[in-house]
PDB file of C-alpha atoms in Angstrom:
ATOM      1  CA  UNK A   1       0.086   0.022  -0.040  1.00 46.00           C
ATOM      2  CA  UNK A   2       0.946   3.575  -0.308  1.00 46.00           C
ATOM      3  CA  UNK A   3       3.287   4.916   2.174  1.00 55.00           C
ATOM      4  CA  UNK A   4       1.939   8.529   2.419  1.00 71.00           C
ATOM      5  CA  UNK A   5       1.831  10.178   5.413  1.00 85.00           C
ATOM      6  CA  UNK A   6      -1.476  10.325   7.489  1.00 94.00           C
ATOM      7  CA  UNK A   7      -3.734  13.065   7.196  1.00 97.00           C
ATOM      8  CA  UNK A   8      -4.115  15.988   9.668  1.00 97.00           C
ATOM      9  CA  UNK A   9      -7.028  18.556   9.995  1.00 97.00           C
ATOM     10  CA  UNK A  10      -6.562  21.555   7.561  1.00 98.00           C
ATOM     11  CA  UNK A  11      -8.079  24.892   7.734  1.00 98.00           C
ATOM     12  CA  UNK A  12     -11.969  25.156   7.260  1.00 98.00           C
ATOM     13  CA  UNK A  13     -13.070  27.984   4.884  1.00 98.00           C
ATOM     14  CA  UNK A  14     -16.227  30.227   5.859  1.00 98.00           C
ATOM     15  CA  UNK A  15     -19.669  28.746   5.416  1.00 97.00           C
ATOM     16  CA  UNK A  16     -20.897  29.028   1.783  1.00 98.00           C
ATOM     17  CA  UNK A  17     -24.330  30.872   1.441  1.00 98.00           C
ATOM     18  CA  UNK A  18     -27.328  29.308   0.055  1.00 98.00           C
ATOM     19  CA  UNK A  19     -29.836  31.586  -1.763  1.00 98.00           C
ATOM     20  CA  UNK A  20     -32.856  32.532   0.528  1.00 98.00           C
ATOM     21  CA  UNK A  21     -35.374  31.173  -2.396  1.00 98.00           C
ATOM     22  CA  UNK A  22     -34.021  27.628  -1.678  1.00 98.00           C
ATOM     23  CA  UNK A  23     -36.045  25.648   0.961  1.00 98.00           C
ATOM     24  CA  UNK A  24     -34.163  24.542   3.993  1.00 98.00           C
ATOM     25  CA  UNK A  25     -34.602  21.284   5.830  1.00 98.00           C
ATOM     26  CA  UNK A  26     -36.107  21.731   9.384  1.00 98.00           C
ATOM     27  CA  UNK A  27     -32.919  21.061  11.049  1.00 98.00           C
ATOM     28  CA  UNK A  28     -30.900  23.986   9.691  1.00 98.00           C
ATOM     29  CA  UNK A  29     -30.137  26.339  12.491  1.00 97.00           C
ATOM     30  CA  UNK A  30     -30.856  23.633  15.252  1.00 98.00           C
ATOM     31  CA  UNK A  31     -28.579  21.272  17.374  1.00 97.00           C
ATOM     32  CA  UNK A  32     -30.350  18.217  16.096  1.00 97.00           C
ATOM     33  CA  UNK A  33     -33.201  17.134  13.723  1.00 98.00           C
ATOM     34  CA  UNK A  34     -36.721  16.503  14.897  1.00 97.00           C
ATOM     35  CA  UNK A  35     -37.190  12.852  15.198  1.00 97.00           C
ATOM     36  CA  UNK A  36     -38.919  11.263  12.200  1.00 98.00           C
ATOM     37  CA  UNK A  37     -42.355   9.567  13.124  1.00 97.00           C
ATOM     38  CA  UNK A  38     -43.618   8.849   9.373  1.00 97.00           C
ATOM     39  CA  UNK A  39     -43.636   5.602   7.612  1.00 97.00           C
ATOM     40  CA  UNK A  40     -40.607   3.915   5.959  1.00 97.00           C
ATOM     41  CA  UNK A  41     -43.010   3.209   3.075  1.00 98.00           C
ATOM     42  CA  UNK A  42     -43.445   6.118   0.813  1.00 98.00           C
ATOM     43  CA  UNK A  43     -46.208   7.151  -1.559  1.00 98.00           C
ATOM     44  CA  UNK A  44     -45.672   7.428  -5.173  1.00 98.00           C
ATOM     45  CA  UNK A  45     -45.542  11.266  -5.151  1.00 98.00           C
ATOM     46  CA  UNK A  46     -42.712  11.236  -2.454  1.00 98.00           C
ATOM     47  CA  UNK A  47     -40.660   8.766  -4.452  1.00 98.00           C
ATOM     48  CA  UNK A  48     -40.875  10.738  -7.534  1.00 98.00           C
ATOM     49  CA  UNK A  49     -39.670  13.815  -5.590  1.00 98.00           C
ATOM     50  CA  UNK A  50     -36.917  11.586  -4.352  1.00 98.00           C
ATOM     51  CA  UNK A  51     -35.737  10.605  -8.001  1.00 98.00           C
ATOM     52  CA  UNK A  52     -35.375  14.393  -8.393  1.00 98.00           C
ATOM     53  CA  UNK A  53     -33.380  14.783  -5.348  1.00 98.00           C
ATOM     54  CA  UNK A  54     -31.165  11.696  -5.935  1.00 98.00           C
ATOM     55  CA  UNK A  55     -30.478  12.813  -9.439  1.00 98.00           C
ATOM     56  CA  UNK A  56     -29.204  16.241  -8.300  1.00 98.00           C
ATOM     57  CA  UNK A  57     -27.176  14.644  -5.626  1.00 99.00           C
ATOM     58  CA  UNK A  58     -25.859  12.062  -8.056  1.00 98.00           C
ATOM     59  CA  UNK A  59     -25.119  14.950 -10.668  1.00 98.00           C
ATOM     60  CA  UNK A  60     -23.334  17.241  -8.088  1.00 99.00           C
ATOM     61  CA  UNK A  61     -21.055  14.581  -7.149  1.00 98.00           C
ATOM     62  CA  UNK A  62     -19.902  13.678 -10.538  1.00 98.00           C
ATOM     63  CA  UNK A  63     -19.301  17.292 -11.258  1.00 98.00           C
ATOM     64  CA  UNK A  64     -17.348  17.580  -8.188  1.00 99.00           C
ATOM     65  CA  UNK A  65     -15.318  14.243  -9.015  1.00 98.00           C
ATOM     66  CA  UNK A  66     -14.380  15.945 -12.355  1.00 98.00           C
ATOM     67  CA  UNK A  67     -11.918  18.054 -10.319  1.00 98.00           C
ATOM     68  CA  UNK A  68     -10.307  15.378  -8.295  1.00 98.00           C
ATOM     69  CA  UNK A  69      -6.758  15.586  -9.339  1.00 98.00           C
ATOM     70  CA  UNK A  70      -3.311  16.091  -7.488  1.00 98.00           C
ATOM     71  CA  UNK A  71      -2.961  19.764  -6.105  1.00 98.00           C
ATOM     72  CA  UNK A  72      -6.810  20.421  -5.641  1.00 98.00           C
ATOM     73  CA  UNK A  73      -8.292  20.987  -2.171  1.00 98.00           C
ATOM     74  CA  UNK A  74     -11.157  19.351  -0.791  1.00 98.00           C
ATOM     75  CA  UNK A  75     -12.656  22.615  -0.198  1.00 98.00           C
ATOM     76  CA  UNK A  76     -12.553  23.256  -3.727  1.00 98.00           C
ATOM     77  CA  UNK A  77     -14.535  20.009  -4.311  1.00 99.00           C
ATOM     78  CA  UNK A  78     -17.125  21.202  -1.664  1.00 99.00           C
ATOM     79  CA  UNK A  79     -17.460  24.413  -3.604  1.00 98.00           C
ATOM     80  CA  UNK A  80     -18.054  22.647  -6.956  1.00 99.00           C
ATOM     81  CA  UNK A  81     -20.720  20.563  -5.398  1.00 99.00           C
ATOM     82  CA  UNK A  82     -22.282  23.266  -3.371  1.00 99.00           C
ATOM     83  CA  UNK A  83     -22.599  25.524  -6.364  1.00 98.00           C
ATOM     84  CA  UNK A  84     -24.112  22.591  -8.453  1.00 99.00           C
ATOM     85  CA  UNK A  85     -26.892  21.933  -6.088  1.00 99.00           C
ATOM     86  CA  UNK A  86     -27.686  25.561  -5.295  1.00 98.00           C
ATOM     87  CA  UNK A  87     -27.895  26.348  -9.147  1.00 98.00           C
ATOM     88  CA  UNK A  88     -30.467  23.450  -9.453  1.00 98.00           C
ATOM     89  CA  UNK A  89     -32.564  24.605  -6.535  1.00 98.00           C
ATOM     90  CA  UNK A  90     -31.382  22.053  -4.097  1.00 99.00           C
ATOM     91  CA  UNK A  91     -30.095  22.461  -0.671  1.00 99.00           C
ATOM     92  CA  UNK A  92     -27.030  20.722   0.363  1.00 99.00           C
ATOM     93  CA  UNK A  93     -28.439  18.420   3.061  1.00 99.00           C
ATOM     94  CA  UNK A  94     -25.056  18.126   5.242  1.00 98.00           C
ATOM     95  CA  UNK A  95     -24.603  21.809   5.536  1.00 98.00           C
ATOM     96  CA  UNK A  96     -25.917  22.648   9.125  1.00 98.00           C
ATOM     97  CA  UNK A  97     -26.949  19.069   9.831  1.00 98.00           C
ATOM     98  CA  UNK A  98     -26.224  18.731  13.640  1.00 98.00           C
ATOM     99  CA  UNK A  99     -23.727  21.571  12.984  1.00 98.00           C
ATOM    100  CA  UNK A 100     -21.762  20.077  10.128  1.00 98.00           C
ATOM    101  CA  UNK A 101     -20.038  22.966   8.276  1.00 98.00           C
ATOM    102  CA  UNK A 102     -19.803  21.823   4.664  1.00 98.00           C
ATOM    103  CA  UNK A 103     -21.955  20.727   1.735  1.00 98.00           C
ATOM    104  CA  UNK A 104     -20.471  17.305   1.145  1.00 98.00           C
ATOM    105  CA  UNK A 105     -18.211  14.889   2.919  1.00 98.00           C
ATOM    106  CA  UNK A 106     -14.530  14.339   1.831  1.00 98.00           C
ATOM    107  CA  UNK A 107     -13.091  11.336   3.329  1.00 98.00           C
ATOM    108  CA  UNK A 108      -9.560  10.498   2.149  1.00 98.00           C
ATOM    109  CA  UNK A 109      -7.337   7.288   2.443  1.00 98.00           C
ATOM    110  CA  UNK A 110      -7.792   6.247   6.254  1.00 98.00           C
ATOM    111  CA  UNK A 111     -10.960   8.309   6.943  1.00 98.00           C
ATOM    112  CA  UNK A 112     -14.162   6.155   7.109  1.00 98.00           C
ATOM    113  CA  UNK A 113     -16.691   8.919   6.697  1.00 98.00           C
ATOM    114  CA  UNK A 114     -17.644  12.365   7.405  1.00 98.00           C
ATOM    115  CA  UNK A 115     -14.508  14.025   6.668  1.00 98.00           C
ATOM    116  CA  UNK A 116     -14.918  17.733   6.665  1.00 98.00           C
ATOM    117  CA  UNK A 117     -13.753  19.568   3.475  1.00 98.00           C
ATOM    118  CA  UNK A 118     -10.738  21.737   4.138  1.00 98.00           C
ATOM    119  CA  UNK A 119      -7.343  23.307   2.809  1.00 98.00           C
ATOM    120  CA  UNK A 120      -6.140  19.578   2.474  1.00 98.00           C
ATOM    121  CA  UNK A 121      -4.431  19.179  -0.829  1.00 98.00           C
ATOM    122  CA  UNK A 122      -5.147  15.930  -2.880  1.00 98.00           C
ATOM    123  CA  UNK A 123      -1.880  14.012  -3.631  1.00 98.00           C
ATOM    124  CA  UNK A 124      -1.035  11.551  -6.302  1.00 98.00           C
ATOM    125  CA  UNK A 125      -2.187   8.057  -4.996  1.00 98.00           C
ATOM    126  CA  UNK A 126      -4.916   9.292  -2.627  1.00 98.00           C
ATOM    127  CA  UNK A 127      -8.418   7.725  -2.681  1.00 98.00           C
ATOM    128  CA  UNK A 128     -11.058  10.047  -2.301  1.00 98.00           C
ATOM    129  CA  UNK A 129     -14.580   9.315  -1.207  1.00 99.00           C
ATOM    130  CA  UNK A 130     -17.140  12.122  -1.911  1.00 99.00           C
ATOM    131  CA  UNK A 131     -20.609  11.913  -0.077  1.00 99.00           C
ATOM    132  CA  UNK A 132     -23.249  14.265  -1.223  1.00 99.00           C
ATOM    133  CA  UNK A 133     -26.777  14.446  -0.265  1.00 99.00           C
ATOM    134  CA  UNK A 134     -29.381  16.976  -1.905  1.00 99.00           C
ATOM    135  CA  UNK A 135     -32.826  18.241  -0.500  1.00 99.00           C
ATOM    136  CA  UNK A 136     -35.484  19.426  -2.759  1.00 98.00           C
ATOM    137  CA  UNK A 137     -39.234  19.382  -2.830  1.00 98.00           C
ATOM    138  CA  UNK A 138     -38.941  18.581   0.916  1.00 98.00           C
ATOM    139  CA  UNK A 139     -37.169  15.229   0.292  1.00 98.00           C
ATOM    140  CA  UNK A 140     -33.417  13.971   0.352  1.00 98.00           C
ATOM    141  CA  UNK A 141     -31.281  12.143  -1.997  1.00 98.00           C
ATOM    142  CA  UNK A 142     -27.995  10.795  -0.751  1.00 98.00           C
ATOM    143  CA  UNK A 143     -25.020   9.128  -2.632  1.00 98.00           C
ATOM    144  CA  UNK A 144     -21.334   8.534  -2.398  1.00 98.00           C
ATOM    145  CA  UNK A 145     -18.505   7.093  -4.202  1.00 99.00           C
ATOM    146  CA  UNK A 146     -14.822   6.700  -3.943  1.00 99.00           C
ATOM    147  CA  UNK A 147     -12.460   7.930  -6.591  1.00 98.00           C
ATOM    148  CA  UNK A 148      -8.698   7.429  -7.477  1.00 98.00           C
ATOM    149  CA  UNK A 149      -6.379  10.453  -7.600  1.00 98.00           C
ATOM    150  CA  UNK A 150      -3.533   9.961  -9.998  1.00 97.00           C
ATOM    151  CA  UNK A 151      -1.713   6.798  -9.839  1.00 97.00           C
ATOM    152  CA  UNK A 152      -3.141   4.584  -7.044  1.00 98.00           C
ATOM    153  CA  UNK A 153      -1.332   1.583  -5.760  1.00 98.00           C
ATOM    154  CA  UNK A 154      -3.018  -1.912  -6.605  1.00 98.00           C
ATOM    155  CA  UNK A 155      -3.972  -2.719  -3.118  1.00 98.00           C
ATOM    156  CA  UNK A 156      -6.060   0.523  -2.842  1.00 98.00           C
ATOM    157  CA  UNK A 157      -7.426   0.101  -6.358  1.00 98.00           C
ATOM    158  CA  UNK A 158      -8.817  -3.159  -5.588  1.00 98.00           C
ATOM    159  CA  UNK A 159     -10.348  -2.245  -2.313  1.00 98.00           C
ATOM    160  CA  UNK A 160     -12.202   0.675  -4.108  1.00 98.00           C
ATOM    161  CA  UNK A 161     -13.222  -1.876  -7.010  1.00 98.00           C
ATOM    162  CA  UNK A 162     -14.481  -4.565  -4.561  1.00 98.00           C
ATOM    163  CA  UNK A 163     -16.470  -2.156  -2.168  1.00 98.00           C
ATOM    164  CA  UNK A 164     -18.456  -0.869  -5.203  1.00 98.00           C
ATOM    165  CA  UNK A 165     -18.881  -4.416  -5.979  1.00 98.00           C
ATOM    166  CA  UNK A 166     -20.239  -5.084  -2.600  1.00 98.00           C
ATOM    167  CA  UNK A 167     -22.611  -2.370  -3.022  1.00 98.00           C
ATOM    168  CA  UNK A 168     -23.788  -3.792  -6.328  1.00 98.00           C
ATOM    169  CA  UNK A 169     -24.415  -7.079  -4.804  1.00 98.00           C
ATOM    170  CA  UNK A 170     -26.248  -5.793  -1.754  1.00 98.00           C
ATOM    171  CA  UNK A 171     -28.657  -3.934  -3.944  1.00 98.00           C
ATOM    172  CA  UNK A 172     -29.365  -7.385  -5.974  1.00 98.00           C
ATOM    173  CA  UNK A 173     -30.381  -8.906  -2.696  1.00 98.00           C
ATOM    174  CA  UNK A 174     -33.181  -6.486  -1.881  1.00 98.00           C
ATOM    175  CA  UNK A 175     -36.284  -8.226  -2.410  1.00 98.00           C
ATOM    176  CA  UNK A 176     -39.813  -7.652  -0.632  1.00 98.00           C
ATOM    177  CA  UNK A 177     -40.330 -10.111   1.942  1.00 97.00           C
ATOM    178  CA  UNK A 178     -36.713 -10.724   3.006  1.00 98.00           C
ATOM    179  CA  UNK A 179     -35.347  -9.185   6.098  1.00 98.00           C
ATOM    180  CA  UNK A 180     -33.183  -6.226   6.040  1.00 98.00           C
ATOM    181  CA  UNK A 181     -30.203  -8.060   7.463  1.00 97.00           C
ATOM    182  CA  UNK A 182     -29.805  -9.800   4.169  1.00 98.00           C
ATOM    183  CA  UNK A 183     -27.879  -6.718   2.905  1.00 98.00           C
ATOM    184  CA  UNK A 184     -25.238  -7.025   5.510  1.00 98.00           C
ATOM    185  CA  UNK A 185     -25.009 -10.769   5.282  1.00 98.00           C
ATOM    186  CA  UNK A 186     -24.286 -10.345   1.606  1.00 98.00           C
ATOM    187  CA  UNK A 187     -21.664  -7.526   1.935  1.00 98.00           C
ATOM    188  CA  UNK A 188     -19.853  -9.185   4.864  1.00 98.00           C
ATOM    189  CA  UNK A 189     -19.575 -12.670   2.893  1.00 98.00           C
ATOM    190  CA  UNK A 190     -18.162 -11.054   0.033  1.00 98.00           C
ATOM    191  CA  UNK A 191     -15.697  -8.781   2.107  1.00 98.00           C
ATOM    192  CA  UNK A 192     -14.375 -11.715   4.004  1.00 98.00           C
ATOM    193  CA  UNK A 193     -13.228 -13.206   0.728  1.00 98.00           C
ATOM    194  CA  UNK A 194     -10.377 -10.645   0.695  1.00 98.00           C
ATOM    195  CA  UNK A 195      -9.754 -10.307   4.429  1.00 98.00           C
ATOM    196  CA  UNK A 196     -11.399  -6.854   4.527  1.00 98.00           C
ATOM    197  CA  UNK A 197     -12.697  -5.169   7.571  1.00 98.00           C
ATOM    198  CA  UNK A 198     -16.755  -4.160   7.548  1.00 98.00           C
ATOM    199  CA  UNK A 199     -17.400  -1.208   9.456  1.00 98.00           C
ATOM    200  CA  UNK A 200     -20.188  -1.864  11.869  1.00 97.00           C
ATOM    201  CA  UNK A 201     -21.042   1.329  13.782  1.00 97.00           C
ATOM    202  CA  UNK A 202     -21.845   3.415  10.933  1.00 98.00           C
ATOM    203  CA  UNK A 203     -24.861   2.226   8.747  1.00 98.00           C
ATOM    204  CA  UNK A 204     -27.224   2.733   5.815  1.00 98.00           C
ATOM    205  CA  UNK A 205     -30.410   4.431   6.923  1.00 98.00           C
ATOM    206  CA  UNK A 206     -34.019   5.305   5.858  1.00 98.00           C
ATOM    207  CA  UNK A 207     -34.330   8.410   4.018  1.00 98.00           C
ATOM    208  CA  UNK A 208     -37.228  10.396   2.732  1.00 98.00           C
ATOM    209  CA  UNK A 209     -38.433  13.637   4.163  1.00 98.00           C
ATOM    210  CA  UNK A 210     -36.046  12.838   6.870  1.00 98.00           C
ATOM    211  CA  UNK A 211     -32.277  12.659   6.173  1.00 98.00           C
ATOM    212  CA  UNK A 212     -31.956   9.705   8.685  1.00 98.00           C
ATOM    213  CA  UNK A 213     -35.558   8.269   9.334  1.00 98.00           C
ATOM    214  CA  UNK A 214     -34.403   5.881  12.234  1.00 95.00           C
ATOM    215  CA  UNK A 215     -34.258   2.700   9.898  1.00 98.00           C
ATOM    216  CA  UNK A 216     -30.879   1.016  10.353  1.00 98.00           C
ATOM    217  CA  UNK A 217     -29.306  -0.799   7.536  1.00 98.00           C
ATOM    218  CA  UNK A 218     -26.329  -2.682   8.893  1.00 97.00           C
ATOM    219  CA  UNK A 219     -23.279  -3.754   6.608  1.00 98.00           C
ATOM    220  CA  UNK A 220     -22.348  -6.746   8.659  1.00 97.00           C
ATOM    221  CA  UNK A 221     -24.529  -9.775   9.276  1.00 96.00           C
ATOM    222  CA  UNK A 222     -26.642  -8.808  11.993  1.00 95.00           C
ATOM    223  CA  UNK A 223     -29.167 -11.024  13.514  1.00 94.00           C
ATOM    224  CA  UNK A 224     -30.817  -8.204  15.208  1.00 94.00           C
ATOM    225  CA  UNK A 225     -31.974  -6.213  12.448  1.00 95.00           C
ATOM    226  CA  UNK A 226     -34.884  -8.163  11.124  1.00 96.00           C
ATOM    227  CA  UNK A 227     -37.147  -5.549   9.677  1.00 97.00           C
ATOM    228  CA  UNK A 228     -39.078  -6.849   6.731  1.00 98.00           C
ATOM    229  CA  UNK A 229     -38.404  -5.321   3.372  1.00 98.00           C
ATOM    230  CA  UNK A 230     -41.421  -3.801   1.781  1.00 98.00           C
ATOM    231  CA  UNK A 231     -42.234  -2.228  -1.609  1.00 98.00           C
ATOM    232  CA  UNK A 232     -42.120   1.571  -1.244  1.00 98.00           C
ATOM    233  CA  UNK A 233     -39.442   1.589   1.358  1.00 98.00           C
ATOM    234  CA  UNK A 234     -36.715   4.042   0.736  1.00 98.00           C
ATOM    235  CA  UNK A 235     -33.305   3.686   2.440  1.00 98.00           C
ATOM    236  CA  UNK A 236     -29.494   3.873   1.498  1.00 98.00           C
ATOM    237  CA  UNK A 237     -27.005   1.219   1.380  1.00 98.00           C
ATOM    238  CA  UNK A 238     -23.339   2.479   1.870  1.00 98.00           C
ATOM    239  CA  UNK A 239     -20.890  -0.234   2.882  1.00 98.00           C
ATOM    240  CA  UNK A 240     -17.450   0.801   4.328  1.00 98.00           C
ATOM    241  CA  UNK A 241     -14.680  -1.680   3.771  1.00 98.00           C
ATOM    242  CA  UNK A 242     -11.183  -1.576   5.387  1.00 98.00           C
ATOM    243  CA  UNK A 243      -7.658  -3.081   4.576  1.00 98.00           C
ATOM    244  CA  UNK A 244      -7.650  -3.821   8.290  1.00 98.00           C
ATOM    245  CA  UNK A 245      -9.628  -3.412  11.378  1.00 98.00           C
ATOM    246  CA  UNK A 246     -13.176  -2.137  11.522  1.00 97.00           C
ATOM    247  CA  UNK A 247     -12.399  -0.166  14.576  1.00 98.00           C
ATOM    248  CA  UNK A 248     -12.043   3.585  14.502  1.00 98.00           C
ATOM    249  CA  UNK A 249     -11.116   6.835  16.352  1.00 98.00           C
ATOM    250  CA  UNK A 250     -12.600  10.163  15.782  1.00 98.00           C
ATOM    251  CA  UNK A 251     -10.737  13.265  15.218  1.00 98.00           C
ATOM    252  CA  UNK A 252     -11.371  16.174  17.731  1.00 97.00           C
ATOM    253  CA  UNK A 253     -13.807  17.947  15.239  1.00 97.00           C
ATOM    254  CA  UNK A 254     -16.219  15.160  16.227  1.00 98.00           C
ATOM    255  CA  UNK A 255     -16.938  14.262  12.725  1.00 98.00           C
ATOM    256  CA  UNK A 256     -14.015  12.682  11.128  1.00 98.00           C
ATOM    257  CA  UNK A 257     -13.812   9.053  11.727  1.00 98.00           C
ATOM    258  CA  UNK A 258     -10.516   7.237  10.823  1.00 98.00           C
ATOM    259  CA  UNK A 259      -9.591   3.545  10.951  1.00 98.00           C
ATOM    260  CA  UNK A 260      -7.825   2.727  14.295  1.00 98.00           C
ATOM    261  CA  UNK A 261      -4.839   1.139  12.503  1.00 98.00           C
ATOM    262  CA  UNK A 262      -4.822   3.968   9.885  1.00 98.00           C
ATOM    263  CA  UNK A 263      -5.221   1.647   6.975  1.00 98.00           C
ATOM    264  CA  UNK A 264      -7.173   2.874   4.037  1.00 98.00           C
ATOM    265  CA  UNK A 265     -10.854   2.386   3.627  1.00 98.00           C
ATOM    266  CA  UNK A 266     -13.422   2.835   0.770  1.00 99.00           C
ATOM    267  CA  UNK A 267     -17.300   3.527   0.614  1.00 98.00           C
ATOM    268  CA  UNK A 268     -19.902   3.731  -1.818  1.00 98.00           C
ATOM    269  CA  UNK A 269     -23.646   4.470  -1.465  1.00 98.00           C
ATOM    270  CA  UNK A 270     -26.940   4.623  -3.200  1.00 98.00           C
ATOM    271  CA  UNK A 271     -30.489   5.714  -2.331  1.00 99.00           C
ATOM    272  CA  UNK A 272     -33.046   2.958  -3.248  1.00 98.00           C
ATOM    273  CA  UNK A 273     -36.605   2.461  -3.364  1.00 98.00           C
ATOM    274  CA  UNK A 274     -37.937  -1.232  -3.064  1.00 98.00           C
ATOM    275  CA  UNK A 275     -40.144  -2.230  -5.859  1.00 98.00           C
ATOM    276  CA  UNK A 276     -42.357  -5.250  -6.247  1.00 97.00           C
ATOM    277  CA  UNK A 277     -39.423  -7.367  -7.528  1.00 97.00           C
ATOM    278  CA  UNK A 278     -36.284  -5.770  -6.194  1.00 98.00           C
ATOM    279  CA  UNK A 279     -34.916  -2.091  -5.916  1.00 98.00           C
ATOM    280  CA  UNK A 280     -34.747   0.831  -8.126  1.00 98.00           C
ATOM    281  CA  UNK A 281     -31.524   3.145  -7.564  1.00 98.00           C
ATOM    282  CA  UNK A 282     -32.720   6.712  -7.003  1.00 98.00           C
ATOM    283  CA  UNK A 283     -29.139   8.123  -7.044  1.00 98.00           C
ATOM    284  CA  UNK A 284     -28.419   7.980 -10.722  1.00 96.00           C
ATOM    285  CA  UNK A 285     -27.170  11.112 -12.572  1.00 90.00           C
TER     286      UNK A 285
END
């Protein structure tokens, strides 16, 4: 694996403005969101709105990813995604969520998730996860992917490739009538082939008018998560695989989660709606 130095926090730029005409999620300006009490199964109108939110989130992520190259800061990637979402009438869901200061999460190398965009400069050989969520018409669409920056070593490249395959396999396993733990069972059994760690404490989640509805989608084989999968349910699958342990440390910022052994980690995510026969991906550009 690459012998690059470990990450350290950079300087965070001022909060980017969002036009007043764009509707904010209810949690903006509050310490925490109001707990969701609605159903996990959504009606056709809500699902159609989520297709719009999901498409904008996917397009914003793809636009930011075009700028991934050595010498670019993670703050610049945040700027690109922020402006894309605002230009399309969407609010960046992470901005102001429980105080998060930016419009996407940028998680490099040993960062599992929730990295804050800052003055950190991308280097040749980095792997870069972007996590982008858009809020429009009262609903959210959430997706992420891990990208290669420059020439990446084979071990890291395979980790990224296989993490994406783990997500693909998990999506195919979604069927009405199955329990939601089938998702983690499929991911963990695949990851074990390569000796990868599967992060347990950060999961997929229900999503709709709420960013995180309370539904938990574990990525490991959990006998305790037995919710039945039903048509119309909307949730994310977002496996985080590591080259070493699944255990983690958190930076003092209260957000940035890094592998305890500081080995590299990758993640991919889509927002889905359950159909009568499987799952439809809502976060396609």
